[in-house]
Amino acid sequence: MFSYLGYWKISKSRVFDNAARRLIYSCIQDNPGINFNAIVQMTGIKSGTLQYHLFILQTREKISVFTRKGHSRYFENSGHFSDREKTLLSFIRNDTDNRILTLLLINPDISWKDLRDSLGKPGSMITWYINRMRDAGIICLKKTGKHVRYEIDPEMRQYLKRYLVCHENILSEIQ
């Protein structure tokens, strides 16, 4: 049935003969860890068409799909990204996670209250975001008496410096 629909007629060497697939692949290369909806927005390709081309790119081993807790993220299949990098890039794509990680890089001694105040979000949401990142191995919590300190995993810190999207003046502060 798949060969009838044209799935298997596309060889690995001809996978990029299609302009839409080239656009999708380029979008994924430029935005590692991008999700389906963001690809739709960035390329303007309709959902059904995008699903088809993503399937072709994946079966022809041009892209890989990293799924964590039901959320899929797309990467070029070059072996360039480790699973830990893919995990981190998936979090960086979320604005709130990105802001929390940026704040933790700039000020490693920031408190939960300061995070809450800086982000303008309810405390329960800050706790939820922190717990997700802790469960993923991106940050850990260090308690000293009543004071809780959030520490970015050293390996993740290096990845963050490489991939975190933030202003140049912020990057210069953390290097």
GROMACS .gro file of C-alpha atoms in nm:
model
  175
    1MET     CA    1   0.000   0.000   0.000
    2PHE     CA    2   0.278   0.247   0.088
    3SER     CA    3   0.447   0.196  -0.248
    4TYR     CA    4   0.115   0.273  -0.415
    5LEU     CA    5   0.098   0.607  -0.231
    6GLY     CA    6   0.448   0.697  -0.345
    7TYR     CA    7   0.631   0.654  -0.016
    8TRP     CA    8   0.881   0.397  -0.140
    9LYS     CA    9   0.938   0.545  -0.484
   10ILE     CA   10   1.163   0.813  -0.338
   11SER     CA   11   1.520   0.693  -0.308
   12LYS     CA   12   1.769   0.835  -0.058
   13SER     CA   13   1.956   1.006  -0.339
   14ARG     CA   14   1.641   1.182  -0.466
   15VAL     CA   15   1.484   1.279  -0.136
   16PHE     CA   16   1.579   1.646  -0.183
   17ASP     CA   17   1.443   1.670  -0.536
   18ASN     CA   18   1.127   1.814  -0.380
   19ALA     CA   19   1.132   2.187  -0.288
   20ALA     CA   20   0.905   2.139   0.015
   21ARG     CA   21   1.132   1.869   0.160
   22ARG     CA   22   1.437   2.090   0.107
   23LEU     CA   23   1.259   2.374   0.288
   24ILE     CA   24   1.153   2.149   0.577
   25TYR     CA   25   1.502   2.000   0.610
   26SER     CA   26   1.660   2.345   0.605
   27CYS     CA   27   1.417   2.463   0.872
   28ILE     CA   28   1.511   2.165   1.092
   29GLN     CA   29   1.884   2.223   1.035
   30ASP     CA   30   1.853   2.590   1.130
   31ASN     CA   31   1.631   2.517   1.432
   32PRO     CA   32   1.739   2.191   1.596
   33GLY     CA   33   1.472   2.065   1.834
   34ILE     CA   34   1.189   2.238   1.651
   35ASN     CA   35   0.838   2.100   1.694
   36PHE     CA   36   0.572   2.025   1.433
   37ASN     CA   37   0.368   2.343   1.485
   38ALA     CA   38   0.673   2.565   1.461
   39ILE     CA   39   0.769   2.400   1.130
   40VAL     CA   40   0.417   2.470   1.000
   41GLN     CA   41   0.448   2.835   1.104
   42MET     CA   42   0.799   2.884   0.967
   43THR     CA   43   0.747   2.709   0.634
   44GLY     CA   44   0.381   2.775   0.564
   45ILE     CA   45   0.338   2.410   0.465
   46LYS     CA   46   0.002   2.263   0.559
   47SER     CA   47  -0.011   1.999   0.834
   48GLY     CA   48  -0.101   1.699   0.618
   49THR     CA   49   0.166   1.779   0.361
   50LEU     CA   50   0.420   1.838   0.636
   51GLN     CA   51   0.341   1.500   0.796
   52TYR     CA   52   0.399   1.328   0.462
   53HIS     CA   53   0.734   1.500   0.400
   54LEU     CA   54   0.852   1.446   0.758
   55PHE     CA   55   0.771   1.077   0.717
   56ILE     CA   56   0.976   1.065   0.396
   57LEU     CA   57   1.269   1.249   0.557
   58GLN     CA   58   1.259   1.020   0.858
   59THR     CA   59   1.230   0.693   0.665
   60ARG     CA   60   1.514   0.804   0.437
   61GLU     CA   61   1.718   0.874   0.753
   62LYS     CA   62   1.766   1.245   0.684
   63ILE     CA   63   1.604   1.354   1.011
   64SER     CA   64   1.552   1.201   1.352
   65VAL     CA   65   1.260   1.249   1.585
   66PHE     CA   66   1.326   1.288   1.955
   67THR     CA   67   1.016   1.225   2.164
   68ARG     CA   68   1.003   1.300   2.534
   69LYS     CA   69   0.682   1.268   2.735
   70GLY     CA   70   0.468   1.277   2.423
   71HIS     CA   71   0.632   1.581   2.265
   72SER     CA   72   0.824   1.529   1.941
   73ARG     CA   73   1.118   1.741   1.832
   74TYR     CA   74   1.300   1.720   1.500
   75PHE     CA   75   1.674   1.710   1.433
   76GLU     CA   76   1.889   1.650   1.130
   77ASN     CA   77   2.011   1.291   1.142
   78SER     CA   78   2.381   1.366   1.127
   79GLY     CA   79   2.472   1.213   1.462
   80HIS     CA   80   2.573   1.567   1.562
   81PHE     CA   81   2.347   1.580   1.869
   82SER     CA   82   2.369   1.352   2.171
   83ASP     CA   83   2.048   1.255   2.353
   84ARG     CA   84   2.143   1.498   2.632
   85GLU     CA   85   2.180   1.780   2.379
   86LYS     CA   86   1.847   1.689   2.223
   87THR     CA   87   1.685   1.698   2.566
   88LEU     CA   88   1.831   2.041   2.639
   89LEU     CA   89   1.742   2.180   2.296
   90SER     CA   90   1.386   2.061   2.349
   91PHE     CA   91   1.368   2.265   2.670
   92ILE     CA   92   1.533   2.570   2.515
   93ARG     CA   93   1.254   2.581   2.255
   94ASN     CA   94   1.008   2.660   2.536
   95ASP     CA   95   1.014   3.034   2.618
   96THR     CA   96   0.972   2.995   2.994
   97ASP     CA   97   1.232   2.717   3.020
   98ASN     CA   98   1.465   2.931   2.808
   99ARG     CA   99   1.419   3.230   3.040
  100ILE     CA  100   1.474   3.021   3.354
  101LEU     CA  101   1.792   2.870   3.214
  102THR     CA  102   1.916   3.213   3.106
  103LEU     CA  103   1.853   3.351   3.456
  104LEU     CA  104   2.033   3.054   3.613
  105LEU     CA  105   2.333   3.106   3.385
  106ILE     CA  106   2.356   3.476   3.463
  107ASN     CA  107   2.295   3.438   3.836
  108PRO     CA  108   2.367   3.088   3.970
  109ASP     CA  109   2.262   3.193   4.322
  110ILE     CA  110   1.916   3.314   4.218
  111SER     CA  111   1.639   3.215   4.457
  112TRP     CA  112   1.302   3.064   4.377
  113LYS     CA  113   1.138   3.392   4.480
  114ASP     CA  114   1.366   3.590   4.247
  115LEU     CA  115   1.284   3.351   3.962
  116ARG     CA  116   0.914   3.395   4.031
  117ASP     CA  117   0.945   3.773   4.043
  118SER     CA  118   1.163   3.792   3.730
  119LEU     CA  119   0.929   3.572   3.528
  120GLY     CA  120   0.604   3.715   3.662
  121LYS     CA  121   0.455   3.367   3.695
  122PRO     CA  122   0.282   3.200   3.990
  123GLY     CA  123   0.508   3.010   4.227
  124SER     CA  124   0.341   2.678   4.145
  125MET     CA  125   0.436   2.724   3.779
  126ILE     CA  126   0.799   2.799   3.866
  127THR     CA  127   0.808   2.481   4.074
  128TRP     CA  128   0.655   2.283   3.786
  129TYR     CA  129   0.914   2.413   3.535
  130ILE     CA  130   1.202   2.353   3.777
  131ASN     CA  131   1.083   1.998   3.852
  132ARG     CA  132   1.061   1.916   3.479
  133MET     CA  133   1.418   2.033   3.424
  134ARG     CA  134   1.535   1.848   3.733
  135ASP     CA  135   1.366   1.526   3.615
  136ALA     CA  136   1.537   1.566   3.276
  137GLY     CA  137   1.878   1.602   3.441
  138ILE     CA  138   1.931   1.962   3.332
  139ILE     CA  139   1.938   2.115   3.679
  140CYS     CA  140   1.962   1.991   4.034
  141LEU     CA  141   1.850   2.142   4.361
  142LYS     CA  142   2.097   2.203   4.642
  143LYS     CA  143   1.948   2.271   4.986
  144THR     CA  144   2.137   2.451   5.259
  145GLY     CA  145   1.906   2.496   5.553
  146LYS     CA  146   1.604   2.683   5.422
  147HIS     CA  147   1.789   2.813   5.117
  148VAL     CA  148   1.743   2.621   4.791
  149ARG     CA  149   1.995   2.675   4.515
  150TYR     CA  150   1.944   2.563   4.156
  151GLU     CA  151   2.251   2.432   3.982
  152ILE     CA  152   2.283   2.358   3.613
  153ASP     CA  153   2.449   2.026   3.534
  154PRO     CA  154   2.809   2.106   3.418
  155GLU     CA  155   2.767   1.922   3.085
  156MET     CA  156   2.434   2.097   3.025
  157ARG     CA  157   2.596   2.431   3.113
  158GLN     CA  158   2.841   2.386   2.825
  159TYR     CA  159   2.558   2.302   2.587
  160LEU     CA  160   2.360   2.602   2.711
  161LYS     CA  161   2.646   2.838   2.637
  162ARG     CA  162   2.653   2.697   2.285
  163TYR     CA  163   2.281   2.689   2.208
  164LEU     CA  164   2.096   2.929   2.432
  165VAL     CA  165   1.923   3.201   2.238
  166CYS     CA  166   1.971   3.525   2.426
  167HIS     CA  167   2.113   3.874   2.380
  168GLU     CA  168   2.483   3.923   2.313
  169ASN     CA  169   2.527   4.121   2.636
  170ILE     CA  170   2.386   3.826   2.835
  171LEU     CA  171   2.622   3.584   2.662
  172SER     CA  172   2.917   3.809   2.738
  173GLU     CA  173   2.818   3.813   3.108
  174ILE     CA  174   2.825   3.432   3.136
  175GLN     CA  175   3.146   3.360   2.947
   0.00000   0.00000   0.00000
